[in-house]
Short mmCIF file of C-alpha atoms in Angstrom, two decimals:
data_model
loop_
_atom_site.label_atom_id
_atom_site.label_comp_id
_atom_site.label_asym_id
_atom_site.label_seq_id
_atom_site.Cartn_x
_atom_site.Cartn_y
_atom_site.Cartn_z
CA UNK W 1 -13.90 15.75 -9.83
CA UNK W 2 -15.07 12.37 -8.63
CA UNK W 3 -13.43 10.64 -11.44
CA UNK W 4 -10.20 11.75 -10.33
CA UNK W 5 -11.07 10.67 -6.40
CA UNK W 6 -11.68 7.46 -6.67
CA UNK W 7 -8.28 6.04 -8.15
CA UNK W 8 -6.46 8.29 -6.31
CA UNK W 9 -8.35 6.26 -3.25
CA UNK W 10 -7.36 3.32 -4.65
CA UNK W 11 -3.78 3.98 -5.23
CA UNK W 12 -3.84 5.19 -1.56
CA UNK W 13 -4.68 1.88 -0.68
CA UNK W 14 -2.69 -0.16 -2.95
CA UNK W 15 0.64 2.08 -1.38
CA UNK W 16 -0.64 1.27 2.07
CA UNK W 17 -0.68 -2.48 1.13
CA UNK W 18 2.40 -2.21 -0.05
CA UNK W 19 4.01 -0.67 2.92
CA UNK W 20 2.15 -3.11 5.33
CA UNK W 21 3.83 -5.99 3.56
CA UNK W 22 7.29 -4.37 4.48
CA UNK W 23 6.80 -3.50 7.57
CA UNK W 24 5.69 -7.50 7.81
CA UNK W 25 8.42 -9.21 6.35
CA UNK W 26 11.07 -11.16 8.59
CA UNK W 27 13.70 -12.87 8.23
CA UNK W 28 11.89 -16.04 8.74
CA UNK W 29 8.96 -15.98 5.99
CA UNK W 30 11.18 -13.85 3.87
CA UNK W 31 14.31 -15.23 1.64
CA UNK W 32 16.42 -13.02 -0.75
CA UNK W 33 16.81 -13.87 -4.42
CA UNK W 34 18.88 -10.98 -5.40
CA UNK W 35 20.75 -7.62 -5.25
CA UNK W 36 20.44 -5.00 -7.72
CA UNK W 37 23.60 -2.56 -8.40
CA UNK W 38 23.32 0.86 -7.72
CA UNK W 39 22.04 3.61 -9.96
CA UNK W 40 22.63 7.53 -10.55
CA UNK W 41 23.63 7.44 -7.07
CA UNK W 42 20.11 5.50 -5.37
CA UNK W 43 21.78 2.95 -2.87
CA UNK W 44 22.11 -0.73 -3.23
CA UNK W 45 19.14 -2.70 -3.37
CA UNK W 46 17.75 -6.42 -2.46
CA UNK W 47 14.74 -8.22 -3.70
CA UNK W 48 13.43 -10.61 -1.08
CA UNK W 49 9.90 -13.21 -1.23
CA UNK W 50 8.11 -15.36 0.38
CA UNK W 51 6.95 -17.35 -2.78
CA UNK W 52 4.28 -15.32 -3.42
CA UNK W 53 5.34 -11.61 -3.15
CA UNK W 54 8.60 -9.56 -3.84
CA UNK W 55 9.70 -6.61 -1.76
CA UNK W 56 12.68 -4.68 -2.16
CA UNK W 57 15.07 -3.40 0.23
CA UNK W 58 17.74 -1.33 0.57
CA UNK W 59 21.24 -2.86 1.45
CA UNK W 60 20.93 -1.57 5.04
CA UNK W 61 17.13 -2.62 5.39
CA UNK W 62 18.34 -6.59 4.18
CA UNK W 63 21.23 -6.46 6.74
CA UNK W 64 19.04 -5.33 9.66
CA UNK W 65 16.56 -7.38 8.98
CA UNK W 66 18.88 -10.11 8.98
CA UNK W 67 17.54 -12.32 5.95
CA UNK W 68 19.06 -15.17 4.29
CA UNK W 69 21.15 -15.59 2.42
CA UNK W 70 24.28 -13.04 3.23
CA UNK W 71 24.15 -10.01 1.35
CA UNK W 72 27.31 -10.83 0.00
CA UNK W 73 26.35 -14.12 -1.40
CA UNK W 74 23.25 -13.14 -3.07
CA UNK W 75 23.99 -12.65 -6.65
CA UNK W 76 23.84 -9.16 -8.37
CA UNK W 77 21.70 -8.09 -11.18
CA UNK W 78 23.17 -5.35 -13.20
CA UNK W 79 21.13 -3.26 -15.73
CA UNK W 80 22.81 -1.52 -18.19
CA UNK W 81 20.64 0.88 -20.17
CA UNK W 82 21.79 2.26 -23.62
CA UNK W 83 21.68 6.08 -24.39
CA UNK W 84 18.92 7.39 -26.58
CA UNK W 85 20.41 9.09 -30.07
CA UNK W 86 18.46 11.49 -31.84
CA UNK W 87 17.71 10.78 -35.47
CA UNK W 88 20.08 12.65 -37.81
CA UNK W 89 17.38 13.27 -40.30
CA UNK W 90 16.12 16.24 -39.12
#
């Protein structure tokens, strides 16, 4: 049992560091690079940084937050992700 507690602690933490750094970005520190199209229905996304870190937003999240560039200038990053066959050889 306490091989299973301690990463789970860890992983606690490394979500709460994770969160603190949103909750600390602003528009001034912060810069976007990018937005990422939309996926099986998930909303818009942007990834912002300082340099040293990447968060991402959601569209609405980058607009309140008012960050640089527009949201409409930043440019879009599309993944397109092939469907898996199944081998005929069965």
């Amino acid at each position: 049992m306490r091989s299973i507690t301690v990463p789970l602690t860890m992983l606690v933490g490394l979500v709460c560091a994770s969160a603190s750094a949103q909750m600390g970005a602003t528009a001034e520190t912060f810069t976007g690079m990018h937005r990422n199209e939309s996926i099986g229905g998930r909303p818009e996304t942007a990834t912002i940084t300082d340099g040293e870190s990447f968060i991402r937003l959601t569209e609405e999240q980058y607009r309140t937050g008012h960050y640089r560039p527009a949201y409409e200038t930043l440019p879009t990053s599309i993944v397109r992700r092939l469907p898996v066959r199944k081998d005929s050889k069965d």
